[in-house]
């Protein structure tokens, strides 16, 4: 799995192949915290809404209109009042362990890789990425188990009229916490949940083995329109 990873140091070896970029921004360590408002130079189109800002929340989700502290995952659809992208919504505490990082890319090899990946997963669109926003939770711990680790990532890819979300998974420890993976919209007009991840006693190895695009450890979704279909619907 290619992970669009942003860090200054190379992590311990894992089954994931990291694609390195530099100079990410780090979010302050806290329990149930969030990033400040992050301006997006290229607006991200999310099911008909165009957003020029985003928040990276500690508990494994992204929101657009404000920070969100929620650490208790709910099964999608929520039928709520916010748009949310949840690569790994659970109770996370990185006060002692792990880093949460983000960066928007407007040029370079990250855009080239994103363009290649999207055209592979969604053929026929002649897609070209113009912006890639990467949020990475690197070796963060579950609350209150400070010895645990989970590494995962959300990649928001913009190309004008088209937009996509990739969710990547590295090494993830087993946990008894509930986990929600997927996305939801205001009033749940559009939503998608990866059902075998909601519940307790999640085995971290499963995250590195499953996929909807035949790339173990990765899920890909088109998010500019109402369809959530991908080239491959099977699990690997």
XYZ file of C-alpha atoms in Angstrom:
236
model
C 0.000 0.000 0.000
C 1.286 3.466 -0.847
C 0.784 5.795 2.076
C 1.041 9.514 1.395
C 3.026 10.008 4.546
C 4.302 13.287 5.956
C 7.044 13.125 8.549
C 10.597 14.193 9.322
C 11.761 10.771 10.456
C 11.302 7.310 9.017
C 9.116 5.051 11.187
C 9.933 1.485 12.054
C 9.582 -0.978 9.205
C 6.085 -2.211 8.456
C 4.186 -3.825 5.615
C 3.315 -0.377 4.238
C 5.436 1.375 1.625
C 5.633 5.048 2.591
C 5.718 7.815 0.005
C 7.733 10.550 1.695
C 7.117 14.285 1.682
C 8.481 16.888 4.042
C 7.559 19.861 6.194
C 4.151 18.771 7.474
C 2.321 20.671 10.170
C 1.903 18.970 13.540
C -1.210 19.222 15.689
C -0.694 19.878 19.401
C -0.832 16.821 21.634
C -4.076 16.513 23.578
C -6.973 14.220 24.390
C -10.068 14.810 22.231
C -8.473 17.803 20.556
C -8.458 19.171 17.026
C -6.368 21.172 14.625
C -6.978 24.870 14.194
C -8.970 25.896 11.136
C -6.946 24.811 8.097
C -7.356 26.865 4.928
C -7.514 24.828 1.716
C -5.956 26.623 -1.246
C -7.988 24.386 -3.541
C -11.589 23.950 -2.331
C -12.647 20.356 -1.758
C -15.999 19.388 -3.287
C -17.889 17.067 -0.955
C -21.228 15.848 -2.328
C -22.240 19.206 -3.741
C -20.651 21.391 -1.059
C -17.421 23.252 -1.765
C -15.222 23.694 1.300
C -12.198 25.985 1.630
C -11.423 24.909 5.186
C -11.031 21.670 7.113
C -10.370 20.431 10.653
C -8.303 17.370 11.530
C -9.755 15.959 14.737
C -7.743 13.796 17.120
C -10.322 11.017 17.322
C -9.858 9.884 13.741
C -12.193 12.078 11.699
C -12.219 15.200 9.516
C -14.876 17.916 9.547
C -15.379 21.084 7.523
C -17.481 23.627 9.423
C -15.828 23.366 12.832
C -13.800 21.116 15.130
C -15.450 18.014 16.564
C -14.388 16.339 19.798
C -16.562 13.216 19.558
C -14.710 10.109 20.755
C -17.654 7.675 20.768
C -18.257 6.440 17.220
C -21.776 6.226 15.859
C -22.793 3.929 13.058
C -23.336 5.712 9.743
C -25.823 7.025 8.713
C -26.068 9.401 11.672
C -28.706 11.704 10.104
C -26.879 14.564 11.775
C -25.932 18.146 11.028
C -22.342 17.811 9.766
C -20.279 16.429 6.932
C -17.652 14.025 8.250
C -14.922 11.801 6.834
C -13.876 9.089 9.272
C -10.830 6.989 8.407
C -10.720 5.602 11.971
C -13.231 7.142 14.376
C -12.492 5.891 17.875
C -11.199 7.150 21.241
C -7.616 8.318 20.654
C -5.218 10.013 23.060
C -1.831 11.163 21.775
C -0.728 13.145 24.811
C 2.055 10.636 25.453
C 2.385 8.729 22.196
C 2.046 9.420 18.498
C 1.744 12.416 16.213
C -1.044 13.854 14.073
C 0.148 15.666 10.960
C -1.293 17.323 7.865
C -0.290 19.088 4.681
C -1.863 20.278 1.438
C 0.156 19.594 -1.721
C -0.285 21.635 -4.909
C 2.627 20.300 -6.966
C 5.232 17.569 -7.149
C 5.301 13.793 -6.952
C 2.378 13.555 -4.513
C 0.030 14.957 -7.181
C 1.521 12.658 -9.801
C 0.970 9.626 -7.586
C -2.577 10.695 -6.717
C -3.406 11.170 -10.399
C -2.095 7.714 -11.208
C -3.961 6.062 -8.340
C -7.320 7.685 -9.096
C -7.162 6.816 -12.785
C -6.365 3.232 -11.844
C -9.283 2.938 -9.409
C -11.795 5.013 -11.402
C -10.939 4.574 -15.103
C -12.482 6.670 -17.849
C -12.431 10.033 -16.047
C -9.116 11.289 -17.472
C -8.488 12.698 -14.008
C -5.676 15.068 -13.065
C -5.102 15.978 -9.428
C -4.574 19.668 -8.666
C -4.501 19.389 -4.860
C -3.899 16.614 -2.340
C -4.604 17.141 1.364
C -3.002 14.497 3.570
C -3.890 13.901 7.233
C -1.877 11.245 9.072
C -2.345 9.756 12.523
C 1.061 8.193 13.200
C 1.429 5.662 16.023
C -1.320 7.272 18.101
C -2.591 5.459 21.194
C -6.082 4.401 22.199
C -7.432 5.985 25.377
C -6.408 5.053 28.051
C -3.951 2.433 26.724
C -0.792 4.477 26.181
C 1.243 1.457 25.054
C -0.932 0.876 21.962
C -0.324 2.199 18.453
C -2.403 2.886 15.353
C -1.240 4.439 12.074
C -3.770 5.506 9.452
C -4.389 8.245 6.959
C -6.989 10.198 5.002
C -6.034 11.577 1.588
C -8.391 14.134 -0.003
C -7.727 14.483 -3.722
C -9.173 17.391 -5.725
C -9.257 17.763 -9.486
C -11.706 20.557 -10.184
C -15.061 18.857 -10.807
C -13.952 15.523 -9.315
C -12.917 14.706 -5.756
C -11.857 11.510 -4.028
C -10.952 10.220 -0.575
C -8.401 7.495 0.056
C -8.139 5.824 3.457
C -4.826 4.078 4.167
C -3.952 1.745 7.036
C -0.564 0.878 8.471
C 0.173 -1.013 11.681
C -2.862 -1.005 13.976
C -3.010 -2.697 17.371
C -6.012 -4.699 18.456
C -8.528 -2.719 20.495
C -11.741 -3.280 22.407
C -12.984 0.176 21.383
C -15.749 0.575 18.820
C -14.504 1.888 15.472
C -16.397 3.583 12.638
C -14.831 3.868 9.181
C -16.491 5.619 6.256
C -18.138 8.969 5.590
C -21.409 10.766 6.233
C -23.100 13.987 5.128
C -25.612 16.451 6.554
C -28.856 14.527 7.152
C -27.027 11.492 5.703
C -28.060 12.259 2.138
C -24.889 10.393 1.180
C -23.059 7.993 3.441
C -20.930 4.886 3.386
C -19.832 2.616 6.205
C -17.369 -0.238 6.136
C -19.497 -2.586 8.253
C -16.985 -5.155 9.388
C -15.084 -2.469 11.296
C -17.883 -1.276 13.582
C -17.864 -3.062 16.893
C -15.397 -4.103 19.544
C -12.329 -6.314 19.661
C -11.080 -5.126 16.271
C -8.087 -7.068 14.967
C -5.548 -4.655 13.521
C -4.373 -7.159 10.907
C -7.757 -6.937 9.196
C -7.186 -3.285 8.328
C -4.066 -4.128 6.342
C -5.758 -6.976 4.468
C -9.078 -5.501 3.283
C -9.752 -3.131 0.396
C -12.384 -2.067 -2.114
C -9.795 -1.335 -4.827
C -7.707 -4.509 -4.694
C -4.914 -2.742 -2.793
C -4.705 -4.287 0.696
C -4.891 -1.617 3.379
C -6.632 0.981 1.213
C -10.197 2.115 0.547
C -11.063 4.675 -2.147
C -14.253 6.682 -2.630
C -15.458 9.264 -5.108
C -16.996 12.086 -3.083
C -18.080 14.825 -5.486
C -21.311 13.053 -6.481
C -23.808 10.686 -4.928
C -22.100 7.503 -6.015
C -19.834 5.599 -3.654
C -19.019 2.892 -6.166
C -15.474 1.964 -7.045
C -13.864 -0.054 -9.753
C -13.553 -3.027 -7.428
C -16.235 -3.847 -4.884
C -14.679 -7.030 -3.550
C -12.412 -7.430 -0.561
C -8.851 -8.646 -0.831
